[in-house]
Structures are given as structure tokens and as C-alpha cells.
């Protein structure tokens, strides 16, 4: 029995020595070499908890009971040291480390710290490991069902970004979506890398001192996401709400209108394609209901003795009633990365608002309200008319667009006398649209869709 206790004591001393060496190295690593601390802090916190657990199970590991008094005293001191170490680690995590752009890492000290870390890991049976590892890469494992996914990523990422717009730079509140395709041999995407890439791209704008255009920022994020995720295809959409100030139609009172600016980019091994877009609201007047009301007015005026000439004069002067809708127009124009064209959002905004029966204003006087209603009723338009007017506006106001540029026009009208809404849209390349409109050619088969163009 005495021999067993003696052997057990020696095993305890050996284990204590190993644990003490690991603690000394970990304290030295955290206290003296902070330049590598950001690489190991997550691991360190986990290992401290493991060491605490190992100390508590120390007697069971070596098969010796607590009858050894020296072991109990050492265990108490050891637990106290590790608890203090744990507190120091938690405190160190709150420190602000030097930025990656300015921090100079001494390779010799980094290698020496890595060697100490690996030696301690081997002593504790953790195997030969690298400080850059942060545990098993579960996302890289093979899924149980080996099927690839079209899009995996983040939605609803809210950021404040600086965007160059209309010759100046503004801060916008933006919602960002990031997606990659996922192969059948990968269990999941590394979601944190999406957020890291967005922050890095926004940081480039801040450090560089000049704002990107929305589509340029989307392109930058898409290209970085594709590289860091190891994906074949990455897609990014930025939707930023921004204000424009303009006068009311008659009173000239200044009013602030809120619009949405879009930047879209898809990066693949074939290159990057990007789109800029806007969304705006307006009012539309229904041509069908207006013609029904006008026909009823003609019969009434005829019965009252007015001539046909007089009736048409009256209907030409007095606005004819109809029901209205609030229209939501969206227009995107895209070019390849080989095209250096920069399309101003203000131009697209003018096209969208001009496609509807009338613009609307947040703040108006009575004279402005009358002007908006009369203008809308003088230009009645179906939802389909709005889309056609947008396409026509792009071809007219942006004649420099190449044949392979892409246009997407969408209009949704919120009905007033129906419970449903109505929608129309058209997509296609500039070449397809010009041929159809200017040459009166019928579209041959299915025209190019947004997905087709982005993946071409």
C-alpha cells in the first residue's frame, strides 16, 4: 500500500509539473505576446476551462485518492492560479489590439509562441495543433444528403454605408444580402465570413476617404465573398434608402422625398456583372374606368342638347373622373465589368417617375394637390403602360448603352376599388429591346432574364 501511494505521488507530481508548465506558457503567451493573442484568444478561453476540469479530475486520472495531503494543497493553489488566469484572459479580450494595417508581427516571436503552444497541447494529449485553428471546421464536412444548393447566405444585414451619389457622398442606411452557391460536398457556408467581408469593404470606403457607388460596393463585396467562401458564384444586393429634395409643382415649397437605391453584383470565374437600380412611387389613373365615365358623360350631355363638338370640348377641358392607384416602380440597368459606364441614379429616377401618370410629393399646398390630380387624370396609364414607358425612357435617355447591357423594369399598382394589386414587368438586353421597339420585330422565343444575364 505504501508503495502504491509513493508511486501515485510521483505520478501526481509529474502531472502537476506538466500542468504548471502549461499554465506558465499560457500566462506568458497572453501577458507578453499580445500580437498573437487575437489568433488564440478563442482557443485559450476554451482550454482554460478544460484545464480547470482536468485539475478537478486529477486524482481520478492517476488513480490516486485525496488521501495525499500535498496533492490537495497543490490542487487548491493550482485551481486558484487558473481562475486568475481565466480572469486575465477575459480582461485581455476587452483590450483594443493594433489594427491589422499597422501591426508589425515579428515572425521569430510568433514561431516561438506557436512552438510553446504546440508543446503544451501535446503534453495535454491534444495532438500537434496550430494556433490558427479554432476547432473542427464543421461547415467543411460532407453533408448527409449530398445535394448542392443554389443560394446560401445572409439577408437583412443592416449597415450605414457611404455612397457616392449625384456628385457628392452621403451616408445611407442600407440592407445587404450576400449569397454563394454551395456544392454537394460541403455541409454549410461560413456565415461569419459574410459579415467580415461586408465590414472590410465598408472599411475600405472609410479608410480610402471616398465613397463607392452602390453597384461598385456590391461588386467589391461579391468578389471578396467568392474568394473567402471558396465559391464558384457569389451574389450581393445592396438596398439603400436615401433622400432627395425637390420643390412642389406649383407652390415651390421644398419637400424631402425618400427613394431606394439598389446595387447588385454577381461574381463568378467568368467575371463580375453589376446593376444599378432605383425604386420610386407615383400615382396612376385607370384608363378603362375613365373611358367608362366619359362615355356616360357624353350620353348625359347629348340628352341635355349639347352638340358633339361641344361635348368633346367639355370633356377635353374638365378632368374626367376615374379610380387611382399608388404605383411602385422599379428599374435596374446592368453592364459587364468590361464596360466602364457609370449610370446616374437620378437619371433612372426621372425615368421611373415619368412613366406613371404623375409624380407624388410628401408635402403639398392646395394648389399642388390640384395640379397633381389634374396631371394624373390627363395621363391615364395601365400598369403595363408604365413598364413600356420605362423601357422607352432607358432607350431614349441612355443611348450609350451597349447591346449586351441589361434592363429590368417592374411596376406594381396598389388598387383602390379592388382587393388585389396588379403587376407588370419586362426584362431583356438592350439589343433585344431595340430590335423589338425600333425595328418592330417580334421577340424570338424567351427573352433574356435577369438570372440568365447575371450567369452568362
GROMACS .gro file of C-alpha atoms in nm:
model
  456
    1UNK     CA    1   0.000   0.000   0.000
    2UNK     CA    2   0.285   0.238   0.087
    3UNK     CA    3   0.449   0.159  -0.246
    4UNK     CA    4   0.126   0.234  -0.432
    5UNK     CA    5   0.090   0.568  -0.253
    6UNK     CA    6   0.452   0.651  -0.332
    7UNK     CA    7   0.407   0.565  -0.700
    8UNK     CA    8   0.084   0.757  -0.706
    9UNK     CA    9   0.251   1.061  -0.551
   10UNK     CA   10   0.520   1.056  -0.818
   11UNK     CA   11   0.255   1.040  -1.091
   12UNK     CA   12   0.073   1.329  -0.927
   13UNK     CA   13   0.394   1.533  -0.914
   14UNK     CA   14   0.460   1.463  -1.281
   15UNK     CA   15   0.108   1.565  -1.382
   16UNK     CA   16   0.132   1.877  -1.162
   17UNK     CA   17   0.458   1.969  -1.333
   18UNK     CA   18   0.303   1.930  -1.676
   19UNK     CA   19   0.000   2.137  -1.579
   20UNK     CA   20   0.219   2.403  -1.423
   21UNK     CA   21   0.436   2.425  -1.735
   22UNK     CA   22   0.124   2.467  -1.949
   23UNK     CA   23  -0.007   2.741  -1.721
   24UNK     CA   24   0.326   2.927  -1.725
   25UNK     CA   25   0.344   2.914  -2.103
   26UNK     CA   26  -0.018   3.029  -2.139
   27UNK     CA   27   0.033   3.319  -1.898
   28UNK     CA   28   0.349   3.418  -2.084
   29UNK     CA   29   0.167   3.398  -2.415
   30UNK     CA   30  -0.119   3.620  -2.302
   31UNK     CA   31   0.085   3.861  -2.092
   32UNK     CA   32   0.391   3.911  -2.311
   33UNK     CA   33   0.295   3.848  -2.671
   34UNK     CA   34  -0.031   4.019  -2.746
   35UNK     CA   35   0.047   4.035  -3.116
   36UNK     CA   36  -0.061   3.672  -3.149
   37UNK     CA   37  -0.331   3.684  -2.885
   38UNK     CA   38  -0.606   3.761  -3.137
   39UNK     CA   39  -0.520   3.431  -3.311
   40UNK     CA   40  -0.561   3.219  -2.996
   41UNK     CA   41  -0.797   3.401  -2.763
   42UNK     CA   42  -1.100   3.189  -2.854
   43UNK     CA   43  -0.894   2.876  -2.814
   44UNK     CA   44  -0.738   2.996  -2.491
   45UNK     CA   45  -1.071   3.056  -2.322
   46UNK     CA   46  -1.181   2.708  -2.414
   47UNK     CA   47  -0.854   2.548  -2.298
   48UNK     CA   48  -0.859   2.723  -1.961
   49UNK     CA   49  -1.200   2.573  -1.892
   50UNK     CA   50  -1.062   2.234  -1.997
   51UNK     CA   51  -0.761   2.275  -1.767
   52UNK     CA   52  -0.989   2.361  -1.475
   53UNK     CA   53  -1.185   2.048  -1.542
   54UNK     CA   54  -0.868   1.845  -1.570
   55UNK     CA   55  -0.745   1.972  -1.233
   56UNK     CA   56  -1.073   1.878  -1.068
   57UNK     CA   57  -1.045   1.527  -1.213
   58UNK     CA   58  -0.672   1.500  -1.140
   59UNK     CA   59  -0.689   1.232  -0.875
   60UNK     CA   60  -0.915   1.017  -1.094
   61UNK     CA   61  -0.675   1.049  -1.389
   62UNK     CA   62  -0.384   0.898  -1.196
   63UNK     CA   63  -0.599   0.667  -0.986
   64UNK     CA   64  -0.495   0.821  -0.652
   65UNK     CA   65  -0.744   0.934  -0.389
   66UNK     CA   66  -0.741   1.262  -0.197
   67UNK     CA   67  -0.554   1.096   0.091
   68UNK     CA   68  -0.235   1.259  -0.034
   69UNK     CA   69  -0.235   1.588   0.154
   70UNK     CA   70   0.029   1.756  -0.058
   71UNK     CA   71  -0.179   1.689  -0.364
   72UNK     CA   72  -0.480   1.863  -0.208
   73UNK     CA   73  -0.275   2.170  -0.120
   74UNK     CA   74  -0.123   2.186  -0.467
   75UNK     CA   75  -0.462   2.140  -0.627
   76UNK     CA   76  -0.601   2.434  -0.435
   77UNK     CA   77  -0.310   2.657  -0.539
   78UNK     CA   78  -0.336   2.534  -0.900
   79UNK     CA   79  -0.712   2.599  -0.920
   80UNK     CA   80  -0.657   2.948  -0.780
   81UNK     CA   81  -0.388   3.021  -1.040
   82UNK     CA   82  -0.602   2.902  -1.327
   83UNK     CA   83  -0.902   3.100  -1.209
   84UNK     CA   84  -0.685   3.414  -1.201
   85UNK     CA   85  -0.558   3.323  -1.547
   86UNK     CA   86  -0.914   3.287  -1.671
   87UNK     CA   87  -0.998   3.634  -1.540
   88UNK     CA   88  -0.690   3.778  -1.710
   89UNK     CA   89  -0.794   3.621  -2.037
   90UNK     CA   90  -1.142   3.768  -2.014
   91UNK     CA   91  -0.993   4.108  -1.933
   92UNK     CA   92  -0.744   4.085  -2.219
   93UNK     CA   93  -1.024   4.022  -2.466
   94UNK     CA   94  -1.153   4.370  -2.398
   95UNK     CA   95  -0.824   4.534  -2.498
   96UNK     CA   96  -0.804   4.710  -2.832
   97UNK     CA   97  -0.533   4.545  -3.037
   98UNK     CA   98  -0.338   4.740  -3.302
   99UNK     CA   99  -0.508   4.735  -3.643
  100UNK     CA  100  -0.402   4.476  -3.898
  101UNK     CA  101  -0.298   4.759  -4.129
  102UNK     CA  102  -0.039   4.898  -3.881
  103UNK     CA  103   0.060   4.599  -3.664
  104UNK     CA  104   0.404   4.454  -3.746
  105UNK     CA  105   0.427   4.088  -3.647
  106UNK     CA  106   0.773   3.961  -3.554
  107UNK     CA  107   0.794   3.621  -3.719
  108UNK     CA  108   1.056   3.484  -3.475
  109UNK     CA  109   0.844   3.562  -3.166
  110UNK     CA  110   0.534   3.431  -3.342
  111UNK     CA  111   0.705   3.098  -3.421
  112UNK     CA  112   0.840   3.071  -3.064
  113UNK     CA  113   0.492   3.128  -2.920
  114UNK     CA  114   0.346   2.874  -3.163
  115UNK     CA  115   0.608   2.620  -3.059
  116UNK     CA  116   0.525   2.668  -2.688
  117UNK     CA  117   0.155   2.634  -2.765
  118UNK     CA  118   0.202   2.310  -2.960
  119UNK     CA  119   0.430   2.163  -2.689
  120UNK     CA  120   0.170   2.234  -2.422
  121UNK     CA  121  -0.102   2.089  -2.640
  122UNK     CA  122   0.093   1.767  -2.689
  123UNK     CA  123   0.158   1.739  -2.314
  124UNK     CA  124  -0.215   1.753  -2.252
  125UNK     CA  125  -0.289   1.495  -2.519
  126UNK     CA  126  -0.441   1.746  -2.762
  127UNK     CA  127  -0.215   1.645  -3.050
  128UNK     CA  128   0.005   1.866  -3.265
  129UNK     CA  129  -0.210   2.165  -3.345
  130UNK     CA  130  -0.176   2.512  -3.495
  131UNK     CA  131  -0.269   2.834  -3.322
  132UNK     CA  132  -0.469   2.942  -3.627
  133UNK     CA  133  -0.709   2.651  -3.576
  134UNK     CA  134  -1.030   2.731  -3.390
  135UNK     CA  135  -1.175   2.387  -3.354
  136UNK     CA  136  -1.312   2.147  -3.616
  137UNK     CA  137  -1.444   2.301  -3.940
  138UNK     CA  138  -1.794   2.155  -3.932
  139UNK     CA  139  -1.906   2.355  -4.234
  140UNK     CA  140  -1.641   2.187  -4.450
  141UNK     CA  141  -1.763   1.838  -4.362
  142UNK     CA  142  -1.962   1.634  -4.611
  143UNK     CA  143  -2.342   1.660  -4.563
  144UNK     CA  144  -2.557   1.356  -4.501
  145UNK     CA  145  -2.757   1.439  -4.815
  146UNK     CA  146  -2.505   1.524  -5.087
  147UNK     CA  147  -2.706   1.785  -5.281
  148UNK     CA  148  -2.574   2.124  -5.391
  149UNK     CA  149  -2.766   2.442  -5.306
  150UNK     CA  150  -2.832   2.735  -5.538
  151UNK     CA  151  -2.801   3.010  -5.278
  152UNK     CA  152  -2.683   3.014  -4.918
  153UNK     CA  153  -2.608   3.329  -4.721
  154UNK     CA  154  -2.735   3.621  -4.517
  155UNK     CA  155  -3.032   3.853  -4.552
  156UNK     CA  156  -3.128   4.159  -4.353
  157UNK     CA  157  -2.772   4.276  -4.279
  158UNK     CA  158  -2.819   4.639  -4.171
  159UNK     CA  159  -2.528   4.881  -4.218
  160UNK     CA  160  -2.462   5.252  -4.254
  161UNK     CA  161  -2.255   5.298  -4.569
  162UNK     CA  162  -2.102   5.589  -4.755
  163UNK     CA  163  -2.207   5.606  -5.120
  164UNK     CA  164  -2.106   5.847  -5.394
  165UNK     CA  165  -2.430   5.977  -5.542
  166UNK     CA  166  -2.509   6.272  -5.772
  167UNK     CA  167  -2.161   6.419  -5.741
  168UNK     CA  168  -2.145   6.404  -5.361
  169UNK     CA  169  -2.100   6.148  -5.086
  170UNK     CA  170  -2.374   6.063  -4.840
  171UNK     CA  171  -2.428   5.821  -4.553
  172UNK     CA  172  -2.713   5.583  -4.623
  173UNK     CA  173  -2.891   5.322  -4.415
  174UNK     CA  174  -2.859   5.004  -4.619
  175UNK     CA  175  -2.987   4.649  -4.611
  176UNK     CA  176  -2.744   4.396  -4.759
  177UNK     CA  177  -2.790   4.041  -4.883
  178UNK     CA  178  -2.497   3.807  -4.957
  179UNK     CA  179  -2.523   3.462  -5.115
  180UNK     CA  180  -2.296   3.192  -5.255
  181UNK     CA  181  -2.368   2.864  -5.424
  182UNK     CA  182  -2.284   2.556  -5.218
  183UNK     CA  183  -2.152   2.231  -5.359
  184UNK     CA  184  -2.281   1.886  -5.264
  185UNK     CA  185  -1.961   1.805  -5.073
  186UNK     CA  186  -1.985   2.096  -4.826
  187UNK     CA  187  -2.218   2.087  -4.527
  188UNK     CA  188  -2.255   2.463  -4.484
  189UNK     CA  189  -2.121   2.808  -4.567
  190UNK     CA  190  -1.909   3.002  -4.318
  191UNK     CA  191  -2.169   3.262  -4.224
  192UNK     CA  192  -1.935   3.481  -4.020
  193UNK     CA  193  -1.720   3.539  -4.328
  194UNK     CA  194  -2.008   3.721  -4.498
  195UNK     CA  195  -2.019   3.974  -4.216
  196UNK     CA  196  -1.639   4.005  -4.214
  197UNK     CA  197  -1.631   4.080  -4.586
  198UNK     CA  198  -1.904   4.345  -4.561
  199UNK     CA  199  -1.718   4.514  -4.277
  200UNK     CA  200  -1.390   4.501  -4.469
  201UNK     CA  201  -1.545   4.655  -4.781
  202UNK     CA  202  -1.713   4.930  -4.579
  203UNK     CA  203  -1.381   4.986  -4.402
  204UNK     CA  204  -1.212   5.038  -4.739
  205UNK     CA  205  -1.454   5.320  -4.811
  206UNK     CA  206  -1.391   5.481  -4.472
  207UNK     CA  207  -1.011   5.445  -4.487
  208UNK     CA  208  -0.995   5.549  -4.852
  209UNK     CA  209  -1.188   5.866  -4.782
  210UNK     CA  210  -1.409   5.838  -5.089
  211UNK     CA  211  -1.738   5.663  -5.134
  212UNK     CA  212  -1.814   5.382  -5.376
  213UNK     CA  213  -2.115   5.383  -5.599
  214UNK     CA  214  -2.375   5.132  -5.483
  215UNK     CA  215  -2.302   4.887  -5.762
  216UNK     CA  216  -1.925   4.921  -5.707
  217UNK     CA  217  -1.961   4.840  -5.339
  218UNK     CA  218  -2.178   4.539  -5.426
  219UNK     CA  219  -1.913   4.426  -5.674
  220UNK     CA  220  -1.635   4.456  -5.417
  221UNK     CA  221  -1.829   4.256  -5.158
  222UNK     CA  222  -1.927   3.988  -5.411
  223UNK     CA  223  -1.568   3.936  -5.526
  224UNK     CA  224  -1.439   3.915  -5.168
  225UNK     CA  225  -1.717   3.678  -5.060
  226UNK     CA  226  -1.649   3.446  -5.351
  227UNK     CA  227  -1.278   3.423  -5.263
  228UNK     CA  228  -1.321   3.377  -4.888
  229UNK     CA  229  -1.601   3.123  -4.922
  230UNK     CA  230  -1.423   2.933  -5.199
  231UNK     CA  231  -1.744   2.951  -5.405
  232UNK     CA  232  -1.796   2.941  -5.779
  233UNK     CA  233  -2.057   3.216  -5.764
  234UNK     CA  234  -2.134   3.497  -5.521
  235UNK     CA  235  -2.428   3.737  -5.535
  236UNK     CA  236  -2.471   4.061  -5.338
  237UNK     CA  237  -2.762   4.305  -5.326
  238UNK     CA  238  -2.749   4.642  -5.152
  239UNK     CA  239  -3.070   4.840  -5.094
  240UNK     CA  240  -3.012   5.187  -4.951
  241UNK     CA  241  -3.278   5.439  -4.859
  242UNK     CA  242  -3.178   5.793  -4.949
  243UNK     CA  243  -3.341   6.140  -4.956
  244UNK     CA  244  -3.384   6.382  -5.244
  245UNK     CA  245  -3.506   6.740  -5.205
  246UNK     CA  246  -3.728   6.893  -5.471
  247UNK     CA  247  -3.993   7.164  -5.498
  248UNK     CA  248  -4.368   7.102  -5.511
  249UNK     CA  249  -4.514   7.156  -5.862
  250UNK     CA  250  -4.684   7.497  -5.813
  251UNK     CA  251  -4.608   7.642  -5.471
  252UNK     CA  252  -4.237   7.556  -5.499
  253UNK     CA  253  -4.226   7.455  -5.133
  254UNK     CA  254  -3.923   7.235  -5.070
  255UNK     CA  255  -4.007   6.874  -4.986
  256UNK     CA  256  -3.793   6.573  -4.898
  257UNK     CA  257  -3.869   6.251  -5.082
  258UNK     CA  258  -3.727   5.910  -4.984
  259UNK     CA  259  -3.620   5.669  -5.255
  260UNK     CA  260  -3.443   5.333  -5.267
  261UNK     CA  261  -3.111   5.289  -5.443
  262UNK     CA  262  -3.001   4.938  -5.546
  263UNK     CA  263  -2.658   4.795  -5.619
  264UNK     CA  264  -2.642   4.435  -5.739
  265UNK     CA  265  -2.338   4.228  -5.836
  266UNK     CA  266  -2.265   3.865  -5.921
  267UNK     CA  267  -1.904   3.741  -5.926
  268UNK     CA  268  -1.801   3.413  -6.088
  269UNK     CA  269  -1.498   3.266  -6.263
  270UNK     CA  270  -1.621   3.436  -6.583
  271UNK     CA  271  -1.604   3.782  -6.426
  272UNK     CA  272  -1.841   4.019  -6.247
  273UNK     CA  273  -2.169   4.169  -6.365
  274UNK     CA  274  -2.337   4.452  -6.181
  275UNK     CA  275  -2.659   4.653  -6.189
  276UNK     CA  276  -2.769   4.986  -6.051
  277UNK     CA  277  -3.136   5.044  -5.982
  278UNK     CA  278  -3.392   5.268  -5.815
  279UNK     CA  279  -3.741   5.232  -5.673
  280UNK     CA  280  -3.990   5.521  -5.661
  281UNK     CA  281  -4.360   5.583  -5.604
  282UNK     CA  282  -4.615   5.771  -5.808
  283UNK     CA  283  -4.984   5.780  -5.896
  284UNK     CA  284  -5.163   5.618  -6.186
  285UNK     CA  285  -5.513   5.682  -6.321
  286UNK     CA  286  -5.706   5.393  -6.473
  287UNK     CA  287  -5.779   5.449  -6.846
  288UNK     CA  288  -6.059   5.190  -6.855
  289UNK     CA  289  -6.269   5.340  -6.577
  290UNK     CA  290  -6.206   5.690  -6.713
  291UNK     CA  291  -6.337   5.595  -7.057
  292UNK     CA  292  -6.648   5.439  -6.898
  293UNK     CA  293  -6.716   5.762  -6.708
  294UNK     CA  294  -6.651   5.972  -7.021
  295UNK     CA  295  -6.896   5.762  -7.225
  296UNK     CA  296  -7.162   5.810  -6.959
  297UNK     CA  297  -7.095   6.187  -6.961
  298UNK     CA  298  -7.135   6.203  -7.341
  299UNK     CA  299  -7.481   6.045  -7.326
  300UNK     CA  300  -7.590   6.280  -7.048
  301UNK     CA  301  -7.465   6.588  -7.232
  302UNK     CA  302  -7.626   6.469  -7.556
  303UNK     CA  303  -7.960   6.432  -7.381
  304UNK     CA  304  -7.923   6.789  -7.250
  305UNK     CA  305  -7.889   6.923  -7.604
  306UNK     CA  306  -7.513   6.972  -7.640
  307UNK     CA  307  -7.364   6.914  -7.984
  308UNK     CA  308  -7.095   6.653  -8.046
  309UNK     CA  309  -6.837   6.930  -8.089
  310UNK     CA  310  -6.938   7.092  -7.761
  311UNK     CA  311  -6.933   6.760  -7.578
  312UNK     CA  312  -6.575   6.685  -7.686
  313UNK     CA  313  -6.467   7.038  -7.592
  314UNK     CA  314  -6.616   6.994  -7.244
  315UNK     CA  315  -6.454   6.655  -7.191
  316UNK     CA  316  -6.124   6.799  -7.311
  317UNK     CA  317  -6.133   7.080  -7.055
  318UNK     CA  318  -6.284   6.915  -6.748
  319UNK     CA  319  -6.088   6.622  -6.597
  320UNK     CA  320  -6.284   6.301  -6.627
  321UNK     CA  321  -6.313   6.101  -6.308
  322UNK     CA  322  -6.152   5.759  -6.266
  323UNK     CA  323  -6.007   5.550  -5.987
  324UNK     CA  324  -5.641   5.583  -5.896
  325UNK     CA  325  -5.361   5.361  -5.774
  326UNK     CA  326  -5.039   5.431  -5.592
  327UNK     CA  327  -4.770   5.293  -5.818
  328UNK     CA  328  -4.441   5.132  -5.712
  329UNK     CA  329  -4.191   5.144  -5.998
  330UNK     CA  330  -3.852   4.970  -6.001
  331UNK     CA  331  -3.587   4.997  -6.272
  332UNK     CA  332  -3.246   4.823  -6.298
  333UNK     CA  333  -2.979   4.869  -6.563
  334UNK     CA  334  -2.677   4.640  -6.578
  335UNK     CA  335  -2.343   4.629  -6.758
  336UNK     CA  336  -2.050   4.389  -6.758
  337UNK     CA  337  -1.724   4.469  -6.582
  338UNK     CA  338  -1.569   4.535  -6.924
  339UNK     CA  339  -1.798   4.836  -6.967
  340UNK     CA  340  -1.676   5.148  -6.779
  341UNK     CA  341  -2.019   5.313  -6.794
  342UNK     CA  342  -2.147   5.485  -6.483
  343UNK     CA  343  -2.524   5.531  -6.481
  344UNK     CA  344  -2.659   5.802  -6.255
  345UNK     CA  345  -2.941   5.701  -6.025
  346UNK     CA  346  -3.101   6.043  -6.079
  347UNK     CA  347  -3.149   5.956  -6.447
  348UNK     CA  348  -3.318   5.627  -6.362
  349UNK     CA  349  -3.533   5.802  -6.102
  350UNK     CA  350  -3.655   6.054  -6.359
  351UNK     CA  351  -3.745   5.769  -6.596
  352UNK     CA  352  -3.939   5.576  -6.331
  353UNK     CA  353  -4.142   5.873  -6.207
  354UNK     CA  354  -4.209   5.992  -6.561
  355UNK     CA  355  -4.352   5.653  -6.656
  356UNK     CA  356  -4.652   5.693  -6.423
  357UNK     CA  357  -4.950   5.927  -6.453
  358UNK     CA  358  -4.793   6.177  -6.213
  359UNK     CA  359  -4.524   6.219  -5.951
  360UNK     CA  360  -4.631   6.245  -5.590
  361UNK     CA  361  -4.499   6.471  -5.314
  362UNK     CA  362  -4.480   6.431  -4.939
  363UNK     CA  363  -4.559   6.796  -4.870
  364UNK     CA  364  -4.804   6.994  -5.086
  365UNK     CA  365  -5.023   7.302  -5.069
  366UNK     CA  366  -5.377   7.302  -5.209
  367UNK     CA  367  -5.263   7.429  -5.548
  368UNK     CA  368  -5.008   7.147  -5.564
  369UNK     CA  369  -5.272   6.883  -5.486
  370UNK     CA  370  -5.495   7.010  -5.764
  371UNK     CA  371  -5.204   7.012  -6.008
  372UNK     CA  372  -5.107   6.651  -5.925
  373UNK     CA  373  -5.466   6.524  -5.961
  374UNK     CA  374  -5.524   6.705  -6.290
  375UNK     CA  375  -5.193   6.586  -6.434
  376UNK     CA  376  -5.265   6.226  -6.337
  377UNK     CA  377  -5.611   6.229  -6.494
  378UNK     CA  378  -5.474   6.388  -6.809
  379UNK     CA  379  -5.230   6.095  -6.847
  380UNK     CA  380  -5.420   5.777  -6.759
  381UNK     CA  381  -5.199   5.468  -6.770
  382UNK     CA  382  -5.231   5.097  -6.709
  383UNK     CA  383  -4.965   4.913  -6.511
  384UNK     CA  384  -4.846   4.773  -6.845
  385UNK     CA  385  -4.806   5.126  -6.985
  386UNK     CA  386  -4.573   5.220  -6.701
  387UNK     CA  387  -4.334   4.935  -6.780
  388UNK     CA  388  -4.332   5.019  -7.151
  389UNK     CA  389  -4.265   5.386  -7.072
  390UNK     CA  390  -3.969   5.287  -6.852
  391UNK     CA  391  -3.817   5.074  -7.129
  392UNK     CA  392  -3.868   5.354  -7.380
  393UNK     CA  393  -3.713   5.604  -7.139
  394UNK     CA  394  -3.399   5.392  -7.097
  395UNK     CA  395  -3.351   5.358  -7.473
  396UNK     CA  396  -3.406   5.731  -7.524
  397UNK     CA  397  -3.207   5.877  -7.234
  398UNK     CA  398  -2.924   5.622  -7.228
  399UNK     CA  399  -2.833   5.575  -7.595
  400UNK     CA  400  -2.471   5.493  -7.500
  401UNK     CA  401  -2.569   5.157  -7.351
  402UNK     CA  402  -2.415   4.863  -7.542
  403UNK     CA  403  -2.620   4.589  -7.699
  404UNK     CA  404  -2.538   4.342  -7.421
  405UNK     CA  405  -2.644   4.576  -7.139
  406UNK     CA  406  -2.944   4.459  -6.940
  407UNK     CA  407  -3.270   4.629  -6.839
  408UNK     CA  408  -3.530   4.518  -6.586
  409UNK     CA  409  -3.849   4.724  -6.541
  410UNK     CA  410  -4.117   4.639  -6.287
  411UNK     CA  411  -4.438   4.816  -6.187
  412UNK     CA  412  -4.683   4.725  -5.912
  413UNK     CA  413  -5.002   4.925  -5.864
  414UNK     CA  414  -5.194   4.918  -5.535
  415UNK     CA  415  -5.559   4.906  -5.632
  416UNK     CA  416  -5.827   5.119  -5.466
  417UNK     CA  417  -6.154   4.963  -5.587
  418UNK     CA  418  -6.023   4.604  -5.579
  419UNK     CA  419  -5.871   4.400  -5.300
  420UNK     CA  420  -5.590   4.277  -5.524
  421UNK     CA  421  -5.292   4.459  -5.671
  422UNK     CA  422  -5.166   4.446  -6.030
  423UNK     CA  423  -4.812   4.392  -6.159
  424UNK     CA  424  -4.621   4.402  -6.487
  425UNK     CA  425  -4.254   4.362  -6.571
  426UNK     CA  426  -4.013   4.320  -6.860
  427UNK     CA  427  -3.652   4.206  -6.876
  428UNK     CA  428  -3.412   4.188  -7.165
  429UNK     CA  429  -3.090   4.310  -7.320
  430UNK     CA  430  -3.067   4.646  -7.492
  431UNK     CA  431  -3.020   4.467  -7.823
  432UNK     CA  432  -3.340   4.268  -7.779
  433UNK     CA  433  -3.542   4.570  -7.672
  434UNK     CA  434  -3.416   4.796  -7.951
  435UNK     CA  435  -3.491   4.533  -8.212
  436UNK     CA  436  -3.843   4.488  -8.078
  437UNK     CA  437  -3.923   4.858  -8.042
  438UNK     CA  438  -3.737   5.029  -8.324
  439UNK     CA  439  -3.743   4.753  -8.584
  440UNK     CA  440  -4.089   4.625  -8.489
  441UNK     CA  441  -3.952   4.271  -8.459
  442UNK     CA  442  -4.138   4.009  -8.263
  443UNK     CA  443  -3.930   3.857  -7.980
  444UNK     CA  444  -3.795   3.520  -8.086
  445UNK     CA  445  -3.864   3.268  -7.811
  446UNK     CA  446  -3.785   3.356  -7.450
  447UNK     CA  447  -3.603   3.684  -7.390
  448UNK     CA  448  -3.305   3.716  -7.158
  449UNK     CA  449  -3.400   3.707  -6.790
  450UNK     CA  450  -3.207   3.865  -6.503
  451UNK     CA  451  -3.076   3.524  -6.394
  452UNK     CA  452  -2.968   3.442  -6.750
  453UNK     CA  453  -2.780   3.771  -6.784
  454UNK     CA  454  -2.609   3.752  -6.446
  455UNK     CA  455  -2.486   3.398  -6.510
  456UNK     CA  456  -2.387   3.449  -6.875
   0.00000   0.00000   0.00000
